PDB file of C-alpha atoms in Angstrom:
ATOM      1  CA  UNK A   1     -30.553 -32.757 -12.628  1.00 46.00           C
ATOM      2  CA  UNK A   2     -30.589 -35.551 -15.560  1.00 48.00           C
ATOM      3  CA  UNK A   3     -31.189 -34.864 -19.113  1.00 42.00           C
ATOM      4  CA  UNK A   4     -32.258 -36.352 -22.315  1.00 38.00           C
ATOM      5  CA  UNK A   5     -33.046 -39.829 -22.938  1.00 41.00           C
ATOM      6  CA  UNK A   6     -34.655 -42.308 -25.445  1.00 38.00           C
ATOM      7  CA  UNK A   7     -38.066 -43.954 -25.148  1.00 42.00           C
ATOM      8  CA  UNK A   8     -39.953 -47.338 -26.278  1.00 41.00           C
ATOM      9  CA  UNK A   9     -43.253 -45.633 -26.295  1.00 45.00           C
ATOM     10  CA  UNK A  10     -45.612 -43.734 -29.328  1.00 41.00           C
ATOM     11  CA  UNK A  11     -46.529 -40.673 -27.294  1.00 42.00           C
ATOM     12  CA  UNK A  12     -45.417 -38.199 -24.283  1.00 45.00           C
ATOM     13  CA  UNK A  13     -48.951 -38.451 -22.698  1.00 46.00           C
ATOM     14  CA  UNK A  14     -49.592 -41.545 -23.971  1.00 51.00           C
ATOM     15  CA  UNK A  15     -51.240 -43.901 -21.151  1.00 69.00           C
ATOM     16  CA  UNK A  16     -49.916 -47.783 -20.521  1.00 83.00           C
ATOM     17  CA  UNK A  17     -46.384 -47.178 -21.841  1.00 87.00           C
ATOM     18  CA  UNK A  18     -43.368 -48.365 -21.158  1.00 92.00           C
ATOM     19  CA  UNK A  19     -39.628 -45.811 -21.241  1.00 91.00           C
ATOM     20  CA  UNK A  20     -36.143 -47.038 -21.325  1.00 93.00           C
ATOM     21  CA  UNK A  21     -33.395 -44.380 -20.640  1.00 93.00           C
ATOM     22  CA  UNK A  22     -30.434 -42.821 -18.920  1.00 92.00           C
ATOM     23  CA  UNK A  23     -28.373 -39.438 -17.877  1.00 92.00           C
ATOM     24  CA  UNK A  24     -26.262 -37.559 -16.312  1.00 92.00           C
ATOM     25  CA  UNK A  25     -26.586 -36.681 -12.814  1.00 91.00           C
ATOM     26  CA  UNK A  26     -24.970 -34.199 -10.199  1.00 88.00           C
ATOM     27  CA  UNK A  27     -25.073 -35.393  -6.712  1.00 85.00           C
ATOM     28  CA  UNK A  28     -24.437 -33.738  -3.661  1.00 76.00           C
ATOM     29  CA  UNK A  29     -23.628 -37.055  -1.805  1.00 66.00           C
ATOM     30  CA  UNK A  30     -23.910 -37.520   1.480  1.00 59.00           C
ATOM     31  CA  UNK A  31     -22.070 -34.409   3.289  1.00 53.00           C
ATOM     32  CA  UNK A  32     -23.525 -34.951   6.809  1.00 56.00           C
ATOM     33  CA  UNK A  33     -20.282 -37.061   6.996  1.00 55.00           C
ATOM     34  CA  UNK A  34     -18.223 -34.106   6.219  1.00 59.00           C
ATOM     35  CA  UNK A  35     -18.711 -30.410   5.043  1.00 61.00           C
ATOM     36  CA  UNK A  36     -17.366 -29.590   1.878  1.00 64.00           C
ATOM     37  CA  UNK A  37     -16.850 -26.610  -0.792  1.00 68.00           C
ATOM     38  CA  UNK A  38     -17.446 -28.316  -3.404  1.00 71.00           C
ATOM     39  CA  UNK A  39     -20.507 -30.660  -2.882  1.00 73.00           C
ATOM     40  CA  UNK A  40     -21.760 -32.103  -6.377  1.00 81.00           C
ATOM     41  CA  UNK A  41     -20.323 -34.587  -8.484  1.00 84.00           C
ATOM     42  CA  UNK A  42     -21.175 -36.462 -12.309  1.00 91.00           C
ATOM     43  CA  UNK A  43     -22.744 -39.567 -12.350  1.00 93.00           C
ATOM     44  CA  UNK A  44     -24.708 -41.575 -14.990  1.00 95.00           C
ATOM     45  CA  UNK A  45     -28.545 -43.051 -14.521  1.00 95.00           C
ATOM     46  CA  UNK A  46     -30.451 -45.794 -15.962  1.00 97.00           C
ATOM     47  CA  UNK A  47     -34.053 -46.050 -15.693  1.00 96.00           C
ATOM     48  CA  UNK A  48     -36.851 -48.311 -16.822  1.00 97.00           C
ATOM     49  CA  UNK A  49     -40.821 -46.636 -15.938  1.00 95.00           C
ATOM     50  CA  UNK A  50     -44.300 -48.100 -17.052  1.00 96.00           C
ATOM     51  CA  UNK A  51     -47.014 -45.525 -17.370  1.00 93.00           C
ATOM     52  CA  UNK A  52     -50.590 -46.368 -15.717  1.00 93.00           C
ATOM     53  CA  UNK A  53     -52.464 -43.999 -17.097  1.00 91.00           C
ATOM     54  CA  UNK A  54     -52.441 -40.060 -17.879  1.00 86.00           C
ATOM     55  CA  UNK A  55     -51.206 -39.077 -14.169  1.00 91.00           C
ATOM     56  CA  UNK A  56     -49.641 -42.102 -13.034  1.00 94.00           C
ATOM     57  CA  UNK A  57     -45.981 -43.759 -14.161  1.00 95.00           C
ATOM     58  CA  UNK A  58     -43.647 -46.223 -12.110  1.00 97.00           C
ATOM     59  CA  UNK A  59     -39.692 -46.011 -12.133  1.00 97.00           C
ATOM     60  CA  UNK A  60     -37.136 -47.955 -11.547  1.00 98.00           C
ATOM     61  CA  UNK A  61     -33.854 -45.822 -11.558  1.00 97.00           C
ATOM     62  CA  UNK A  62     -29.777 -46.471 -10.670  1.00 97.00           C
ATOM     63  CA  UNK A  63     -27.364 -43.701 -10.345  1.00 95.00           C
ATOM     64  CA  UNK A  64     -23.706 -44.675 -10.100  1.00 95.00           C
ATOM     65  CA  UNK A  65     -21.712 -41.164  -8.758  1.00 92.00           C
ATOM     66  CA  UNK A  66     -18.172 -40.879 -10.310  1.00 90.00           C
ATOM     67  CA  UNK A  67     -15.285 -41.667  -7.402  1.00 91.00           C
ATOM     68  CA  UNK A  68     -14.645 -38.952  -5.199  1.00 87.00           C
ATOM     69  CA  UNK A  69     -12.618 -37.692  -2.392  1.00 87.00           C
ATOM     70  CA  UNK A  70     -13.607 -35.762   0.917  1.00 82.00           C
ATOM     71  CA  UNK A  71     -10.576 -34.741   1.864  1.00 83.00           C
ATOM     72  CA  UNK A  72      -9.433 -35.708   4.428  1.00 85.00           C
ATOM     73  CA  UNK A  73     -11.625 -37.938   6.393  1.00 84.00           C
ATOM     74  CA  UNK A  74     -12.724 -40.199   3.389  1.00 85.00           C
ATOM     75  CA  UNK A  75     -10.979 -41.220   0.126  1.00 92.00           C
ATOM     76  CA  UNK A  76     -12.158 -43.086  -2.536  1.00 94.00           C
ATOM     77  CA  UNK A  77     -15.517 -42.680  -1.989  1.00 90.00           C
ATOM     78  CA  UNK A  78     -18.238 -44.651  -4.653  1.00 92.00           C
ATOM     79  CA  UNK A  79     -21.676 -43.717  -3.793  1.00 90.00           C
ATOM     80  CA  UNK A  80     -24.739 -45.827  -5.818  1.00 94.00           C
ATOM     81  CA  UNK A  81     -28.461 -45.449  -5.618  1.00 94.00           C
ATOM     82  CA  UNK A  82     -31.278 -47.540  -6.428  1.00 97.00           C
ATOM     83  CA  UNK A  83     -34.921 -45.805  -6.498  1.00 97.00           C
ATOM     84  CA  UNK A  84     -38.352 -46.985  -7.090  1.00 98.00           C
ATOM     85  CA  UNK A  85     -40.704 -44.122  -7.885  1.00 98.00           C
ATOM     86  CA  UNK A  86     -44.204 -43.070  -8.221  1.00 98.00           C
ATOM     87  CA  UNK A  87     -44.488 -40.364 -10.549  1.00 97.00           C
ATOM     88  CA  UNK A  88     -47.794 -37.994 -10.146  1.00 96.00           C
ATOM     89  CA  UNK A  89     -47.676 -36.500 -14.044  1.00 93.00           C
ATOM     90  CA  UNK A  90     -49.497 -32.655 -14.545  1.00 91.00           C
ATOM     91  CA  UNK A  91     -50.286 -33.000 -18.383  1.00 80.00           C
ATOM     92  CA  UNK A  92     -50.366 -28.810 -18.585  1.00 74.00           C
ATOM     93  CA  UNK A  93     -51.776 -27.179 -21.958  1.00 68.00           C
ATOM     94  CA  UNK A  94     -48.341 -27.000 -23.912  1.00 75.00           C
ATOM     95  CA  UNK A  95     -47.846 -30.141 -26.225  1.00 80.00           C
ATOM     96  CA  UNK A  96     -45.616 -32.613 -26.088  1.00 84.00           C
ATOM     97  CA  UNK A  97     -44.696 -31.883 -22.724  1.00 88.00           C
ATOM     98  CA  UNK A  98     -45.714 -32.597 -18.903  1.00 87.00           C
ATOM     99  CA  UNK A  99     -44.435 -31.892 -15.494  1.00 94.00           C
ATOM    100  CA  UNK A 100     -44.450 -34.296 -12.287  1.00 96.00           C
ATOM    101  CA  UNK A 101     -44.181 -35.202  -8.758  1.00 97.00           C
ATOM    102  CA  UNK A 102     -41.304 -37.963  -7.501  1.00 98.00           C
ATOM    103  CA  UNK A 103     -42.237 -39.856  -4.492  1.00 98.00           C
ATOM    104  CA  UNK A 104     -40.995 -42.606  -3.871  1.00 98.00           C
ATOM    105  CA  UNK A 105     -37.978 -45.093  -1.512  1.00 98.00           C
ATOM    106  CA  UNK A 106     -34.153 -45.388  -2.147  1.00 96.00           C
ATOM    107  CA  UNK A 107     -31.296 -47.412  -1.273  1.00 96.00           C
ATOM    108  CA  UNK A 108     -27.981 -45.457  -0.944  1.00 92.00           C
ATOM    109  CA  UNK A 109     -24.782 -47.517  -0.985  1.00 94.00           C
ATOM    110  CA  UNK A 110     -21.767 -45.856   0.385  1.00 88.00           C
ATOM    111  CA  UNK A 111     -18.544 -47.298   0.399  1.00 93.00           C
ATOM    112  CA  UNK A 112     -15.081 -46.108   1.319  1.00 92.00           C
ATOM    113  CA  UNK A 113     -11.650 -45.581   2.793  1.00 95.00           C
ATOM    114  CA  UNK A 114     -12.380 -43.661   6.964  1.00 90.00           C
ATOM    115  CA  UNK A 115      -8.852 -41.644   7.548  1.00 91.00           C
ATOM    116  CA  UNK A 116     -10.542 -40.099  10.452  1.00 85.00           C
ATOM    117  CA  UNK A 117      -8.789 -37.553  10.126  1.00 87.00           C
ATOM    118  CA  UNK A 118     -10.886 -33.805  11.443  1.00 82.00           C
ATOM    119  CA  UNK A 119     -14.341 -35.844  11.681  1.00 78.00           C
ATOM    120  CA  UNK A 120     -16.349 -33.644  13.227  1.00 73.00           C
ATOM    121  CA  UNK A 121     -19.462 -35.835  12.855  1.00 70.00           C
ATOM    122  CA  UNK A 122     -18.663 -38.110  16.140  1.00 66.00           C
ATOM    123  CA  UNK A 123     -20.574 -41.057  14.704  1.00 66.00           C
ATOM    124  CA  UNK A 124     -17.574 -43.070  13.901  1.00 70.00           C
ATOM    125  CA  UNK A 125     -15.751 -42.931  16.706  1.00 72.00           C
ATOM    126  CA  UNK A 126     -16.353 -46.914  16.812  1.00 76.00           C
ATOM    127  CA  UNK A 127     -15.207 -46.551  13.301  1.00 81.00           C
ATOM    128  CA  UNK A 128     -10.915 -47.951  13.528  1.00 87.00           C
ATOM    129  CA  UNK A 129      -8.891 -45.525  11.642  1.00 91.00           C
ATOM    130  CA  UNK A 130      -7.597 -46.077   8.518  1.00 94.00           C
ATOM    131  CA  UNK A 131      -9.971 -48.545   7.686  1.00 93.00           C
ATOM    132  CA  UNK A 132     -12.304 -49.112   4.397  1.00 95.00           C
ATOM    133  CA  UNK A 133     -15.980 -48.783   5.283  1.00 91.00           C
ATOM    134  CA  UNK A 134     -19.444 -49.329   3.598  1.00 93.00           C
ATOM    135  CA  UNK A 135     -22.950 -49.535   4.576  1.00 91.00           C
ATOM    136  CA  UNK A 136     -26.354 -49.197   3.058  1.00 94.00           C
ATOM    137  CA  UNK A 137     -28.674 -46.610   3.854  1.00 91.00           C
ATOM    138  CA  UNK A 138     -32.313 -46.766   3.214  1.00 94.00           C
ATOM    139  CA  UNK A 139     -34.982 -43.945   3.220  1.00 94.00           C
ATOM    140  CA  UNK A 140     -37.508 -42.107   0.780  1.00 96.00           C
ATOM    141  CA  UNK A 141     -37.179 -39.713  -2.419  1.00 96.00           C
ATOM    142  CA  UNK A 142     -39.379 -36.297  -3.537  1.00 97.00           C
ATOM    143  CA  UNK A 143     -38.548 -33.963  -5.670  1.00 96.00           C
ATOM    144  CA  UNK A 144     -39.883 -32.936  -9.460  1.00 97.00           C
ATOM    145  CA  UNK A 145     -39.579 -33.085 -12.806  1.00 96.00           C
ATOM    146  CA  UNK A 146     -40.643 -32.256 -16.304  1.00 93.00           C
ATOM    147  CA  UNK A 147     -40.508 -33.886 -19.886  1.00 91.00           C
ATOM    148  CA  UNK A 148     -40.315 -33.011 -23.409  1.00 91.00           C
ATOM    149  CA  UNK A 149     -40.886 -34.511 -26.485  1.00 88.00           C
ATOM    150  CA  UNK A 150     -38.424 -34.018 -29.081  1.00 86.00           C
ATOM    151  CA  UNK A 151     -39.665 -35.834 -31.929  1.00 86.00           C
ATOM    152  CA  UNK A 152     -41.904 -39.196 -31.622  1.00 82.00           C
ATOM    153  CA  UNK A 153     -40.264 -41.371 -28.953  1.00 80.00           C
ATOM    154  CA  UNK A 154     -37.231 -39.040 -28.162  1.00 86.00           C
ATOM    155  CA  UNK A 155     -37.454 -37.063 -25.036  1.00 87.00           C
ATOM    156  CA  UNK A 156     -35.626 -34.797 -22.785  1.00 91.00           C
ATOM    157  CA  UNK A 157     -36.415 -34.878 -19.255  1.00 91.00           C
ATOM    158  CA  UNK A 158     -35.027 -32.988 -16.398  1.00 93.00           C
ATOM    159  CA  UNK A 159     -35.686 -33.789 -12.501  1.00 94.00           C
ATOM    160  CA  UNK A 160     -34.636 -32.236  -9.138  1.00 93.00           C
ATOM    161  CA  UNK A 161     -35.101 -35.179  -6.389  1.00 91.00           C
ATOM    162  CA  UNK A 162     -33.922 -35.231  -2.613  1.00 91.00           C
ATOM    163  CA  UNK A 163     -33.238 -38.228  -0.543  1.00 90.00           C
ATOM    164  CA  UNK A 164     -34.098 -38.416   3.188  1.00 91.00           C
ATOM    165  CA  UNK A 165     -32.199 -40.955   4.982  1.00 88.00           C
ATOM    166  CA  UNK A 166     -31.494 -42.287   8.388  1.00 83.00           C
ATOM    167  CA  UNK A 167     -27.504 -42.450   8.189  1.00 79.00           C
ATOM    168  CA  UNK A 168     -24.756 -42.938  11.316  1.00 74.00           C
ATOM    169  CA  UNK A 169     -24.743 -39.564  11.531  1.00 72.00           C
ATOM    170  CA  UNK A 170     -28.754 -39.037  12.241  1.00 74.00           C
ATOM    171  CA  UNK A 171     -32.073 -38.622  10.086  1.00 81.00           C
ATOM    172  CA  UNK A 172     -32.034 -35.828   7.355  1.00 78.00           C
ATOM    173  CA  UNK A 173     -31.578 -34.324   3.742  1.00 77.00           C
ATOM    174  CA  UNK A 174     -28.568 -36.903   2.671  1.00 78.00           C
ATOM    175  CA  UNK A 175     -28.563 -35.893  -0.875  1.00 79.00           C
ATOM    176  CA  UNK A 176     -30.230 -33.687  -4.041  1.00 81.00           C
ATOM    177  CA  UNK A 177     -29.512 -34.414  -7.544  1.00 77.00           C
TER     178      UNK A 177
END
């Protein structure tokens, strides 16, 4: 989920526009690594997105997750993403605001300190104890979202999006913010 932003352009269903902005996120991270109670943690977005036309906008979006611990097989865990989106916009009757579609690919950068310790997942058994560990991941992003203008060039805009991902531990759902 992310929520409200500023905006460089004159109108929410305004066509060739550009948008500047940035939230707060809540990421599940990637728990095929290790099952947790708790799964979702803060993080802050930026995004830049150029509007087409009425049902077509680009994005550009990066998502730092705050530091986190998943105790006890990794510490210090900082998880980054970098998206580029195609947003499918639904301009519905109600003014000043619009729902769309998120499709789009994402890079996942995962980086942290392998205990080893209870790791059910097998995958890093070629993984030395004890040792810090990072990778990149790469796969796609869908999800939804919606947008409302405030007043003229202030919006609010919420989104659910899900990353698929080929990781060491297989192919799957590797995170939904």
């Amino acid at each position: 989920n992310k929520v409200v932003v500023a905006d460089t352009s004159s109108q929410a269903n305004n066509s060739k526009c550009f948008q500047i902005g940035g939230g707060i996120i809540f990421s599940s991270l990637n728990y095929l690594k290790n099952a947790q109670e708790h799964t979702f943690h803060q993080g802050l977005s930026i995004r830049a997105s150029y509007q087409v036309n009425n049902f077509l906008r680009f994005l550009v979006d990066y998502s730092k997750v705050d530091r986190v611990n998943i105790k006890p097989t990794w510490l210090n865990v900082k998880n980054t993403f970098f998206d580029i989106d195609a947003h499918f916009l639904l301009n519905p009757p109600v003014e000043r605001t619009f729902f769309y579609f998120i499709l789009g690919a994402s890079l996942q950068k995962w980086q942290g300190f392998y205990t080893g310790i209870e790791d059910h997942s097998y995958a890093f058994r070629n993984v030395k104890h004890n040792s810090d560990y990072k990778t990149i991941y790469y796969g796609g992003t869908f999800g939804f979202g919606f947008e409302y203008e405030f007043i003229k060039r202030i919006f609010a805009y919420g989104e659910v999006r899900c990353r698929m991902t080929k990781t060491d531990v297989g192919f799957g759902l590797t995170d939904v913010c």
